[in-house]
Structure formats: structure tokens, C-alpha cells
XYZ file of C-alpha atoms in Angstrom:
668
model
C -75.035 -123.160 85.263
C -76.296 -120.174 83.927
C -73.918 -118.063 81.949
C -75.755 -114.695 81.217
C -74.287 -113.350 77.813
C -74.582 -109.897 79.043
C -72.385 -110.294 81.839
C -69.852 -111.230 79.558
C -70.057 -108.798 77.092
C -69.907 -106.155 79.840
C -66.903 -107.606 81.481
C -65.094 -107.319 78.060
C -66.313 -103.838 77.204
C -64.854 -102.613 80.379
C -61.619 -104.904 79.447
C -61.421 -103.498 75.798
C -57.870 -102.987 76.696
C -57.278 -106.806 76.658
C -55.836 -106.184 73.136
C -53.283 -103.477 74.413
C -52.372 -106.437 76.511
C -49.971 -107.533 73.306
C -48.122 -104.144 73.751
C -44.756 -104.772 75.716
C -42.959 -101.952 77.018
C -39.571 -103.638 75.710
C -40.774 -103.888 72.266
C -43.061 -101.274 71.332
C -42.329 -97.804 70.567
C -44.241 -94.822 68.564
C -47.330 -95.840 66.804
C -47.623 -98.930 69.102
C -47.223 -96.733 72.420
C -49.762 -94.432 70.927
C -52.280 -97.040 70.697
C -51.499 -98.281 74.097
C -52.202 -94.901 75.386
C -55.491 -94.411 73.683
C -56.954 -98.007 74.897
C -55.865 -97.029 78.383
C -57.493 -93.692 78.256
C -60.881 -94.947 76.577
C -60.884 -98.813 76.753
C -64.469 -98.891 77.954
C -65.591 -97.121 74.608
C -64.769 -98.939 71.443
C -66.600 -96.112 69.439
C -63.728 -93.747 70.584
C -60.707 -95.923 70.077
C -62.231 -96.679 66.624
C -61.931 -92.808 66.021
C -58.833 -91.952 67.457
C -56.420 -94.750 65.907
C -58.237 -95.061 62.518
C -55.661 -92.146 61.197
C -52.936 -94.370 62.273
C -53.405 -97.202 59.835
C -51.490 -95.840 57.250
C -48.494 -95.049 59.240
C -48.876 -98.438 60.950
C -48.730 -100.196 57.419
C -45.744 -98.290 56.210
C -43.861 -99.087 59.589
C -44.787 -102.710 59.839
C -43.844 -105.017 62.358
C -45.101 -104.542 65.798
C -46.787 -101.639 64.905
C -48.956 -103.029 62.103
C -49.722 -106.144 64.373
C -50.723 -104.077 67.507
C -52.943 -101.736 65.166
C -54.629 -104.684 63.447
C -55.447 -106.349 66.718
C -56.941 -103.128 68.257
C -58.802 -102.254 65.330
C -60.047 -105.525 64.763
C -61.301 -106.072 68.538
C -62.695 -102.496 68.887
C -64.980 -103.220 65.813
C -65.848 -106.506 67.065
C -66.971 -104.769 70.575
C -69.232 -102.061 68.283
C -70.757 -105.035 66.022
C -68.325 -104.665 62.984
C -68.183 -108.183 62.546
C -67.044 -108.137 58.990
C -63.928 -105.613 59.638
C -63.199 -107.087 62.848
C -62.741 -110.786 60.574
C -60.609 -109.120 57.950
C -58.421 -107.473 60.678
C -58.254 -111.370 61.801
C -57.593 -112.882 58.559
C -54.777 -109.985 57.734
C -53.136 -110.512 61.275
C -52.981 -114.618 60.411
C -51.623 -113.969 56.806
C -49.067 -111.690 58.318
C -47.937 -114.258 60.694
C -47.611 -117.176 58.272
C -45.779 -114.938 55.853
C -43.163 -113.389 58.378
C -43.086 -116.752 60.510
C -44.058 -114.514 63.442
C -45.207 -116.834 66.225
C -46.498 -113.855 68.070
C -48.433 -112.305 65.490
C -50.134 -115.843 64.913
C -51.021 -116.063 68.780
C -52.415 -112.406 68.384
C -54.546 -113.400 65.433
C -55.875 -116.591 66.964
C -56.746 -114.836 70.273
C -58.639 -111.980 68.068
C -60.666 -114.703 66.331
C -61.604 -116.323 69.954
C -62.857 -113.005 70.928
C -64.981 -112.239 67.808
C -66.598 -115.590 68.379
C -67.090 -115.575 72.029
C -69.010 -112.183 71.438
C -71.203 -113.975 69.209
C -71.868 -116.494 71.884
C -70.095 -119.244 69.988
C -67.765 -120.628 72.869
C -67.299 -123.927 71.192
C -65.727 -122.901 68.224
C -63.925 -119.839 69.906
C -61.875 -122.442 72.056
C -60.786 -124.090 69.140
C -58.997 -121.015 68.140
C -57.969 -120.306 71.872
C -56.112 -124.111 71.761
C -54.219 -122.918 68.882
C -53.129 -119.406 70.253
C -51.837 -120.686 73.768
C -48.819 -122.715 72.928
C -47.689 -119.707 70.760
C -47.994 -117.140 73.462
C -46.433 -119.385 76.326
C -43.439 -119.474 74.415
C -43.332 -115.907 74.048
C -41.076 -113.831 76.351
C -43.777 -110.861 75.738
C -45.811 -110.933 79.124
C -48.555 -108.795 77.718
C -49.391 -110.992 75.014
C -49.407 -113.872 77.391
C -51.836 -111.846 79.483
C -54.036 -111.202 76.611
C -54.171 -115.011 75.549
C -54.718 -116.384 79.080
C -57.576 -113.879 79.473
C -59.239 -114.985 76.397
C -58.565 -118.381 77.365
C -60.234 -117.986 80.568
C -63.114 -116.234 78.991
C -63.655 -119.194 76.461
C -63.505 -121.539 79.247
C -65.694 -119.757 81.507
C -68.325 -119.483 78.810
C -68.103 -123.042 77.931
C -68.758 -124.109 81.827
C -64.842 -125.498 82.190
C -64.580 -123.676 85.487
C -61.445 -125.096 86.618
C -59.710 -124.428 83.632
C -60.958 -120.795 83.632
C -59.625 -120.185 87.100
C -56.202 -121.459 86.017
C -56.077 -119.211 83.026
C -57.156 -116.132 85.054
C -54.645 -116.825 87.167
C -52.150 -117.264 84.751
C -53.461 -113.807 83.147
C -53.193 -112.401 87.027
C -49.166 -113.567 87.313
C -48.442 -111.873 84.199
C -50.150 -108.730 85.020
C -48.494 -108.623 88.167
C -45.090 -108.829 86.455
C -46.293 -106.038 84.256
C -47.181 -103.841 87.263
C -50.406 -102.354 85.155
C -52.586 -101.325 87.311
C -55.653 -101.420 84.808
C -54.898 -105.235 84.006
C -54.512 -106.037 87.532
C -57.986 -104.719 88.604
C -59.534 -106.247 85.208
C -58.059 -109.418 86.213
C -59.346 -109.401 89.798
C -62.645 -108.654 88.419
C -62.653 -111.639 86.132
C -61.712 -113.686 89.149
C -64.681 -112.238 91.085
C -67.061 -113.383 88.418
C -65.788 -116.805 88.217
C -65.379 -117.414 91.943
C -69.169 -116.225 92.602
C -70.300 -118.935 89.945
C -68.252 -121.376 91.895
C -70.183 -120.134 95.187
C -66.831 -118.837 96.739
C -68.168 -115.614 98.096
C -65.281 -115.251 100.427
C -62.789 -115.391 97.605
C -64.729 -113.410 95.485
C -64.580 -110.763 98.172
C -61.163 -110.614 98.712
C -60.720 -110.152 94.620
C -63.201 -107.550 94.549
C -61.353 -105.454 97.359
C -58.012 -105.879 95.491
C -59.859 -105.109 91.857
C -61.161 -101.782 93.449
C -57.481 -100.854 94.846
C -55.727 -101.179 91.753
C -58.265 -99.420 89.858
C -58.348 -96.525 92.317
C -54.296 -96.250 91.826
C -54.774 -96.462 87.994
C -57.554 -93.820 88.116
C -59.706 -96.618 86.725
C -63.097 -95.265 87.674
C -65.480 -97.413 85.639
C -63.368 -100.630 86.822
C -63.865 -99.152 90.488
C -67.479 -99.080 89.627
C -67.295 -102.644 88.494
C -65.431 -103.810 91.413
C -67.799 -102.207 93.842
C -70.775 -103.849 92.166
C -69.229 -106.988 92.377
C -68.313 -106.278 95.996
C -71.994 -105.816 96.798
C -73.146 -109.178 95.160
C -70.342 -110.982 96.838
C -71.314 -109.567 100.388
C -75.191 -110.359 99.689
C -74.051 -113.829 98.751
C -72.433 -113.786 102.353
C -75.301 -112.361 104.135
C -73.404 -109.343 105.009
C -76.431 -106.949 104.371
C -74.603 -103.734 105.685
C -71.811 -104.202 103.395
C -73.856 -105.160 100.382
C -75.619 -101.606 100.699
C -72.607 -99.566 101.156
C -70.962 -101.410 97.807
C -74.050 -100.866 95.936
C -74.072 -96.905 96.958
C -70.230 -96.838 96.181
C -70.659 -98.550 92.807
C -73.517 -96.164 91.741
C -71.875 -93.087 93.176
C -68.817 -94.141 91.000
C -70.882 -94.510 87.771
C -72.149 -91.243 88.113
C -68.489 -89.772 88.192
C -67.650 -91.726 84.927
C -70.765 -91.353 82.900
C -74.209 -90.565 84.752
C -77.336 -92.319 84.287
C -75.858 -94.472 81.227
C -73.328 -95.652 83.481
C -75.862 -96.494 86.645
C -77.606 -98.438 84.017
C -74.669 -100.571 83.165
C -74.086 -101.127 87.125
C -77.893 -102.093 87.457
C -77.522 -104.474 84.676
C -74.345 -106.042 85.824
C -75.754 -106.444 89.193
C -79.144 -108.227 88.012
C -76.893 -110.350 85.696
C -74.631 -111.481 88.360
C -77.532 -112.343 90.722
C -79.184 -114.417 88.055
C -75.762 -116.452 87.910
C -75.947 -116.666 91.820
C -79.508 -117.700 91.339
C -80.405 -115.052 93.679
C -83.454 -114.276 91.605
C -85.221 -111.767 94.027
C -82.270 -109.462 93.878
C -82.232 -109.841 90.285
C -85.782 -108.929 89.847
C -85.626 -105.629 91.782
C -82.433 -104.705 89.928
C -84.021 -105.369 86.681
C -86.856 -103.576 87.294
C -84.844 -100.650 88.192
C -82.612 -101.102 85.008
C -86.080 -101.286 82.818
C -87.199 -97.761 84.412
C -83.874 -96.158 84.036
C -83.421 -97.668 80.454
C -87.111 -96.509 79.480
C -86.180 -92.886 80.670
C -83.048 -92.876 78.873
C -84.897 -94.364 75.625
C -81.815 -97.016 75.441
C -83.580 -99.589 73.296
C -80.726 -102.417 73.634
C -80.543 -101.715 77.513
C -84.216 -101.760 77.684
C -84.414 -105.166 75.753
C -81.421 -106.505 78.152
C -83.546 -105.047 80.998
C -86.159 -107.219 79.833
C -84.282 -110.187 79.490
C -82.791 -110.014 83.106
C -86.461 -109.194 84.608
C -87.958 -112.208 82.719
C -85.380 -114.413 83.721
C -85.733 -113.572 87.388
C -89.445 -113.930 87.358
C -89.021 -117.563 85.842
C -86.512 -118.247 88.286
C -88.855 -117.327 91.104
C -91.724 -119.553 89.480
C -93.456 -116.853 87.850
C -93.267 -118.615 84.545
C -95.993 -117.132 82.591
C -95.210 -113.128 83.580
C -91.631 -113.962 83.199
C -91.807 -115.452 79.536
C -93.972 -112.414 78.422
C -91.319 -110.085 79.430
C -88.509 -112.069 78.358
C -90.022 -112.765 74.806
C -90.132 -108.901 74.188
C -86.497 -108.612 74.981
C -85.676 -111.548 72.851
C -87.654 -109.675 70.087
C -85.430 -106.878 70.059
C -82.539 -108.969 69.018
C -84.274 -110.934 66.627
C -85.714 -107.369 65.034
C -81.943 -106.165 64.735
C -80.991 -109.545 63.318
C -78.273 -110.088 65.914
C -78.044 -114.117 65.385
C -75.194 -114.192 67.970
C -77.135 -112.318 70.524
C -80.310 -114.512 70.289
C -78.421 -117.854 70.239
C -76.613 -117.050 73.554
C -79.909 -115.456 74.968
C -82.120 -118.772 73.805
C -79.483 -121.034 75.410
C -79.831 -119.296 78.844
C -83.479 -119.081 78.316
C -84.145 -122.712 77.478
C -82.192 -123.784 80.479
C -83.970 -121.509 82.918
C -87.303 -122.878 81.493
C -86.300 -126.543 81.973
C -85.194 -125.519 85.378
C -88.435 -124.327 86.015
C -90.457 -127.687 84.743
C -91.926 -125.966 81.731
C -90.492 -128.486 79.265
C -92.742 -127.711 76.169
C -91.383 -124.003 75.848
C -87.774 -124.969 76.723
C -88.335 -127.468 73.742
C -89.235 -124.826 71.559
C -86.673 -122.404 72.523
C -84.051 -125.237 72.116
C -85.244 -126.060 68.758
C -84.619 -122.208 67.633
C -81.198 -122.028 69.106
C -80.339 -125.382 67.219
C -81.614 -123.623 63.824
C -79.831 -120.791 64.343
C -76.367 -122.504 65.273
C -76.712 -124.802 62.336
C -77.028 -121.676 60.009
C -74.032 -120.106 61.465
C -72.185 -123.315 61.170
C -72.875 -123.498 57.428
C -71.473 -119.916 57.355
C -68.503 -120.990 59.036
C -67.843 -123.811 56.545
C -68.333 -121.640 53.612
C -65.616 -118.835 55.083
C -63.261 -121.774 55.795
C -63.412 -123.121 52.265
C -62.849 -119.415 50.937
C -59.917 -118.779 53.111
C -58.018 -121.916 52.538
C -58.690 -121.182 48.715
C -57.340 -117.803 49.217
C -54.178 -119.244 50.905
C -53.752 -121.944 48.306
C -53.949 -119.270 45.661
C -51.385 -116.779 47.571
C -49.110 -119.844 47.988
C -49.304 -120.442 44.489
C -48.685 -117.147 43.217
C -45.542 -116.876 45.550
C -44.042 -120.051 44.139
C -44.742 -118.650 40.247
C -43.007 -115.614 41.313
C -39.875 -117.307 42.977
C -39.634 -119.529 39.817
C -39.996 -116.422 37.592
C -37.022 -114.963 39.350
C -35.063 -118.137 39.212
C -35.862 -118.121 35.307
C -34.512 -114.536 35.139
C -31.198 -115.586 37.030
C -30.535 -118.225 34.458
C -31.189 -115.914 31.368
C -28.937 -113.476 33.051
C -26.097 -116.247 33.518
C -26.503 -117.606 29.985
C -26.165 -113.725 28.725
C -23.005 -113.647 30.640
C -21.933 -116.908 29.591
C -22.142 -115.911 25.832
C -20.132 -112.620 26.590
C -17.196 -114.509 28.208
C -17.365 -116.837 24.973
C -16.577 -114.155 22.722
C -14.081 -112.761 24.908
C -12.300 -116.114 25.676
C -13.173 -119.558 24.145
C -11.298 -121.415 26.944
C -13.947 -119.991 29.524
C -16.745 -121.735 27.519
C -16.397 -124.992 29.597
C -16.076 -123.488 33.081
C -19.504 -121.430 32.238
C -21.143 -124.376 31.240
C -20.264 -126.553 34.240
C -21.433 -123.695 36.585
C -24.819 -123.271 34.774
C -25.206 -127.122 35.200
C -24.619 -126.900 38.914
C -26.830 -124.105 39.247
C -29.438 -125.840 37.533
C -29.336 -128.865 39.754
C -29.041 -126.932 42.633
C -32.469 -124.915 41.580
C -34.371 -128.042 40.528
C -33.640 -129.531 43.745
C -34.963 -126.531 45.712
C -37.900 -126.314 43.562
C -38.514 -130.150 44.214
C -38.297 -129.468 47.909
C -40.585 -126.757 47.747
C -43.252 -128.834 46.111
C -42.788 -131.456 48.530
C -43.274 -129.254 51.325
C -46.205 -127.827 49.923
C -47.647 -130.988 49.217
C -47.169 -132.265 52.627
C -48.610 -128.886 54.012
C -51.590 -129.184 52.052
C -51.987 -132.828 53.333
C -51.751 -131.603 57.094
C -54.619 -128.806 55.985
C -56.836 -131.344 54.691
C -56.388 -133.708 57.472
C -57.031 -130.801 60.210
C -60.150 -129.720 58.028
C -61.439 -133.115 58.450
C -60.768 -134.456 61.714
C -61.289 -133.622 65.445
C -57.459 -132.785 67.185
C -58.338 -134.389 70.343
C -60.199 -137.556 69.346
C -58.857 -138.080 65.805
C -62.586 -138.622 64.562
C -64.120 -137.041 61.894
C -65.453 -133.230 62.805
C -68.862 -131.885 62.006
C -67.839 -130.018 59.097
C -66.716 -133.145 57.242
C -70.004 -134.830 58.186
C -71.502 -132.929 55.378
C -69.068 -134.180 52.446
C -70.000 -137.694 54.044
C -73.314 -136.933 53.469
C -72.692 -135.702 49.927
C -70.692 -138.813 48.923
C -73.650 -141.230 49.654
C -75.631 -142.407 46.804
C -79.278 -140.943 46.350
C -81.157 -144.317 47.061
C -79.821 -147.483 48.872
C -78.773 -150.242 46.576
C -80.477 -153.478 47.405
C -79.143 -156.926 46.167
C -82.705 -158.251 46.884
C -86.400 -156.944 46.178
C -87.361 -157.545 49.708
C -84.711 -155.239 51.100
C -86.219 -152.144 49.765
C -88.606 -151.825 52.665
C -86.382 -152.874 55.361
C -82.823 -151.397 54.503
C -82.694 -147.915 55.826
C -80.058 -145.001 56.730
C -79.856 -143.512 60.097
C -78.117 -141.127 62.347
C -77.707 -141.774 66.318
C -76.960 -138.569 68.487
C -75.161 -139.437 71.596
C -74.349 -137.237 74.616
C -72.230 -138.084 77.473
C -74.284 -137.721 80.625
C -73.287 -134.951 83.512
C -70.121 -134.219 81.503
C -69.728 -131.080 83.002
C -69.456 -132.569 86.434
C -66.675 -134.432 85.513
C -64.612 -131.304 84.531
C -65.714 -129.744 87.576
C -65.027 -132.752 89.906
C -61.884 -133.998 88.373
C -60.678 -131.482 85.964
C -60.407 -130.647 82.501
C -57.779 -133.128 81.914
C -59.606 -136.129 83.174
C -62.562 -134.931 81.006
C -60.242 -135.040 77.872
C -59.636 -138.588 78.824
C -63.062 -139.484 79.068
C -63.811 -138.210 75.557
C -60.831 -139.800 74.078
C -62.118 -143.080 75.499
C -65.664 -143.110 74.607
C -64.268 -142.266 70.966
C -62.108 -145.087 71.095
C -65.013 -147.338 72.264
C -67.533 -146.218 69.769
C -65.046 -146.910 66.847
C -64.283 -150.360 68.125
C -68.206 -151.256 68.550
C -69.200 -150.024 64.873
C -69.010 -151.867 61.677
C -66.138 -150.570 58.844
C -69.284 -149.055 56.890
C -70.432 -146.976 59.925
C -69.044 -143.625 60.766
C -68.438 -141.985 64.075
C -68.186 -138.052 64.115
C -67.080 -135.718 67.052
C -70.310 -133.811 66.683
C -69.052 -130.805 69.362
C -68.293 -130.751 73.079
C -69.462 -134.085 74.627
C -71.726 -134.919 71.692
C -70.784 -137.601 68.968
C -73.119 -138.543 65.978
C -73.000 -142.020 64.451
C -73.871 -142.308 60.915
C -75.370 -146.139 59.715
C -75.409 -145.846 55.704
C -77.355 -149.020 55.320
C -78.872 -150.838 58.467
C -82.107 -152.909 58.829
C -85.160 -151.242 60.398
C -85.219 -154.360 62.890
C -81.543 -153.654 64.092
C -81.887 -149.760 64.783
C -82.761 -150.711 68.581
C -80.098 -153.294 68.439
C -77.557 -150.831 67.487
C -78.872 -148.273 70.014
C -78.549 -150.950 72.898
C -75.067 -151.614 71.775
C -73.977 -148.079 71.861
C -75.177 -147.691 75.424
C -73.332 -150.741 76.482
C -70.287 -149.900 74.802
C -69.987 -146.737 76.364
C -71.723 -147.501 80.089
C -70.713 -151.289 80.391
C -67.473 -150.693 81.968
C -65.597 -147.813 84.183
C -63.237 -145.534 82.118
C -59.825 -144.886 83.646
C -58.565 -141.455 83.754
C -55.541 -139.844 85.228
C -55.791 -141.527 88.991
C -59.712 -141.755 88.614
C -62.136 -144.419 87.646
C -65.124 -143.070 86.635
C -68.706 -144.758 85.648
C -69.986 -142.714 82.547
C -73.180 -143.198 80.541
C -74.825 -141.703 77.569
C -77.926 -140.553 76.174
C -78.954 -141.195 72.600
C -81.363 -140.148 70.011
C -81.876 -141.602 67.000
C -83.998 -141.659 63.700
C -83.652 -143.370 60.048
C -83.778 -140.979 57.083
C -86.829 -142.908 55.744
C -89.780 -142.993 57.855
C -92.617 -145.471 56.795
C -96.001 -143.104 56.241
C -94.181 -139.866 55.965
C -95.551 -138.042 52.930
C -92.285 -135.638 52.535
C -89.021 -136.576 50.571
C -86.550 -138.023 52.970
C -84.129 -135.213 54.184
C -81.057 -135.476 56.274
C -81.570 -132.549 58.077
C -85.137 -133.583 59.448
C -83.600 -136.966 60.350
C -80.855 -135.095 62.394
C -83.524 -132.829 63.786
C -85.919 -135.800 64.872
C -82.740 -137.601 66.411
C -82.217 -134.273 68.430
C -85.743 -133.874 69.709
C -85.210 -137.845 70.785
C -81.917 -137.070 72.576
C -83.619 -134.089 74.446
C -86.358 -136.544 75.496
C -84.019 -139.077 76.608
C -82.107 -136.370 78.826
C -85.709 -135.293 80.206
C -86.427 -138.868 81.260
C -83.152 -139.260 83.297
C -80.552 -139.755 81.000
C -78.453 -143.331 80.393
C -80.985 -144.441 78.014
C -82.021 -144.134 74.023
C -85.109 -143.354 72.468
C -85.821 -143.626 68.540
C -88.024 -142.087 65.792
C -88.630 -144.723 63.797
C -92.268 -144.286 62.434
C -94.058 -141.148 61.281
C -96.324 -141.608 64.325
C -93.361 -141.149 66.652
C -92.208 -137.843 64.689
C -95.860 -136.363 65.220
C -95.941 -137.365 69.138
C -92.695 -135.826 69.819
C -92.993 -132.649 67.642
C -96.174 -132.114 69.417
C -95.081 -133.460 73.119
C -97.650 -135.914 73.148
C -97.091 -137.728 76.054
C -98.900 -140.460 75.838
C -97.902 -141.187 72.170
C -94.159 -140.526 72.980
C -92.015 -143.503 72.007
C -90.554 -145.710 74.740
C -87.188 -145.467 75.980
C -84.058 -148.247 75.821
C -82.642 -148.492 79.385
C -78.649 -148.308 79.538
C -76.461 -150.932 81.519
C -76.850 -149.008 84.779
C -80.515 -148.770 84.552
C -81.493 -152.228 83.193
């Protein structure tokens, strides 16, 4: 499924007042109400929101409470929308610290939702979903319907971008219920628009048309002209999918007319880009091409460089979908070059993911592989940055708790000194009070010691929990991708050999596994059954491996096995065992019994004949390329890059020299 990044970013821009969803009428007043009104009036223009609320920071910090929470959320979200990632992340960190310090679950939910939105805007849906999972239970326990609306909407977008469409539908429906209870026309219009985009992806054109009508009705009632234009644009796409060309024409004309009312040619450009994006998602490539050409001409007349790059991407992708691969690549490459030029890694990553999928669908495997390699390199670089920021944040949190504890102990020490002075004064006045004062001081000291000991125990338990969470995947209990780096660092630089002849035969190796057609499991049976499959696959892999071997949840439906010492002759044997472990017997989920298979790519760290120094990143890269080749060949198989000639063949896509496949249990 194609999920165009531009559609998602456009929906978020039109729905910037998502952050205003934290504003609840029964708890907010003053500054928070003022921010709410600003976002209602200028939600589609984050620069205006920033300029108007900037002067409220001092008052919000002085007021604290809900005013500060709402200011930080709005400030962080608006900066995230305008590319101010550092400011947005600082606001999210401050929100989280505030929530921890005040033990306020609503503030923590807002902090986690803001982090998820920041990551989604960077095209990093998998990591964003981790934060959404943390926000959901906190928001669901809140009586604040507006907070529940925002978090549910964020969860819906996260699931939507990750391809979990059933989960996205449930989240958007939950958001719609909250919006209806708050009787907010803008929120209801925005949520109906979200539903239209999702239903179009699900090929439910009739349902999409109904939600488009509702979105337009609420947008008109609430005088939200930008949302009204968006609703009509989506109505045109839904009508086209149903074959109603007359309604499509009228809705398109209405959308363009409405866009003129809210912003002239620039708004028209946004409408054309939206229409082109949505037609790409629906695989209506001919319509997407026409709208992409119109958008490109308009962007050039406006000298809108980002709009021109986006239009080039849409047009290029549409041409690839129509089979004009060379022309499409030439135009799309020019659009990608713009995002490389401005060093927007998140935009490049999300664009390359879509680009690679389109090329693979069109049968251009060679260039699809090149695009996938670049996307993987960018994602790895961003992951390293995440790991560094996580370490810094944990260290800062530890230091803050340590300072708080020191201050508390100092206050207790001062209290003891004051008590001692009082005791001395009383001793001078009356010697018979000495015994009473000593007894009281002893009791106080015992109580204080007990409290300090309990505080130390709680801090130790919390640190242990944090350490475990930082290393393990919450669903499967496996080590996570972040901890994999520490595992590699703990390995000795060279393998110890008991016998001299082992030196050429014993190697270290990695195996990358990807569950075949996992998205279809989520789509057909639901996210709960998908999670059950992941948990069972993780259990089977743990049982199939030796104590010295480690299995890691690599991300989504991918797993990694690290073999720290294995004979070269046993590499194929382990790959075969892993294939049979996963696919040898059906997996029972919630009422379903599913036959699950996996594709595997593997490679040892040490390659015979390789002139370069052994390097884990290259070994992982080789395994990833082998996995990609296994999926191209039809899945349910394993491919190993076990010799330098294999590595050269797969790098050059030399079909005649590519390594052979090991078939899975259902293909044997």
C-alpha cells in the first residue's frame, strides 16, 4: 500500500488544532482559552500560531498547571509543523518532566502524543507508535474528552502511516465520538476528513463519500473554509472512484472555488497536490498525472520551490505507475534532490520508502534496490541519533532525581539541627526535659532513616525498570534494536579458538527474518491477531536457538538473530532450522489458526576473500540485501551471502551469479 507523505503532512497542517484538543471547556480558562481561540482561527498556518502565542510564554509559566501544559503542547506542535524540530523536542521534554514532577497523567499523555506527532512528521511511524502506545492508556483514563480526542487522532494517524488500517479505523471512530460529545464543528469536520482518507485507502468509496459530505457540512457550520475545500477535494476523489464523473467535476470546481476564498493560488496548489496524492494512494495514476502536471505549472508560476518539488514527486510517481518508468524516475529524482539539498532527512526517508515500493511494483528491481539501500542508510543514521538522545535524556533524568534527593536530605538535616538547638535551649531551662527531647529526637531519626531507605529502594526499583525497558521490546519481551549495539560492543574483537583448525571455520553471523505478508494478517484478522503472531514467532525463535545465540526484535515484523560463534558449514543448517521453526506448524491466535512463513537473509561477519576489515554494519547490510532478494524471489525462503563472490553478485545484481535460495517448509 502506498502512503504518500505529502497527504499526511497536508492533513496535519489542516488539522494543526489537534493540539487544541487538549483544551477542555470545564478545566481551561485564561491563557489556555486564548491559545484555543488562536488555534481555531489560524490552525492551518503554524507560523501565525507561533507569532501570536509567543508573548504568552511568561504568563503561562507563571500560571503553571493547565495553562503551561497547553502552551507547551501548542508551542511544540506548531514548531514541529514548521520544521523547528529542536524547539518541538525541547517542549516535549519539558512537558514530560512536568508530568513526572507533578504526577499528572494528562500532562504525560500530552507529552507522549507530541513526541509521536514530531516523529510522524519525520516519516518515522514505527518509533512514533511506541509513544502512542504509552499515551493511550493515560488518555483513556482521563475525563477530558478533548485530550482523548487528540491522542486517539494521533494514534489513528500513526496506525494509518504504519499500514495498520483496522486499528486506524477504530482510533478515528473513537476520536469522532469524542469530537461529537464536545460539539466542536472543526474537530468533527477534521475527523470526518481523516475517515475519508482512510476509507479511500480501504477502497470503500461509498463510505468515504458519506464522510466527505459530513466533513463539508461541519466545516461550513464552523466557518472553516480550508477544511471545506479539503472536504470537497476528497469528495471528488471518492466520486471518481465510484465512476460518478459529474459529481467529481462539481466537487473539484467547488474545492478550487473554496480554496480561492481562503488563500488564492497557493491554496489552489494545496488542493491540486492533495488530489494528486490521494489519487496516487487509490492507484488512479492517470488522474494523479493530470493533477500533478497542473500543480507543477502553478508551483513554478508562484516560484514555490517546496511545492514544485512535491508536484514533481507526484507527477514522477504517477508516470511510474502508468509504466513510463524512465520519465517518471527522471522527474521524481529531481523532486527528491530538493529534499536532499535542504537536508530534510525525514522527508527524504518517507519519500524514498514510497519511491522504492512504486519501483518494485513497476518491475524495476535494480533501481528499487538502490532506493531501499539509501532509505536504510538514512534510517540507521536517524536511529543512532535517537539512541544518543535517549542516553542523554536518561542521564538528565537521573541527575534531576539525584539533586532532588540531595535537597530533601539537606532539608531533613536542617530540621534535625533545628531540633537539636531547641533541645539545648530546653536543657538550659529545665534539666528534666532532657530525657523527653532525646527520646523524640531518636524517634525522628528512626523515622527519617526509614523514609530515606524507602526512597532509595524506590529509586533503585525505578532505575531497574528503566534499564529493562530501555533494552527490551514491550510486546515480545525480546531484546530491542537499541540494545543490539551494546551486545556487539561486548563481543571480543576476535573469536577464541580451542583448536588451531577452528580459526578458518568458526565465524560470527547475523540472520535477518521478516514475517511474510504480515500486513495481510493485520488487515484480514485484526491488530490483536497480528500481535499474537509476533509473540508466538518470538517464542519459537527463542526455543530454537542455543543459549549463546540471541534473538532481537528488529522492528515491526522483523527479527534479528546473532550467532556469536558458528561453523561456516552450519550457517545453512541454522537458516533451515529458523525457516522450519516459524513455518513448520500453524499459529493459533484469537479464534484463528494461521500458516505463517518467513523470509531470511544472512551473512557471516568474516567473508573469505574479502580484502576489507570485518565490519558489523557491512554484515548487516549484506543480510538486508539477501532478505530483499528472498522477498523478490517469492518469500518463504532463505538466502545467504557467505562468500565475497556472493557479496559482489548481490551488490551488482548479477542474476547469473546470485546465491541460491533455501526453500521454506511449505515450498520444499
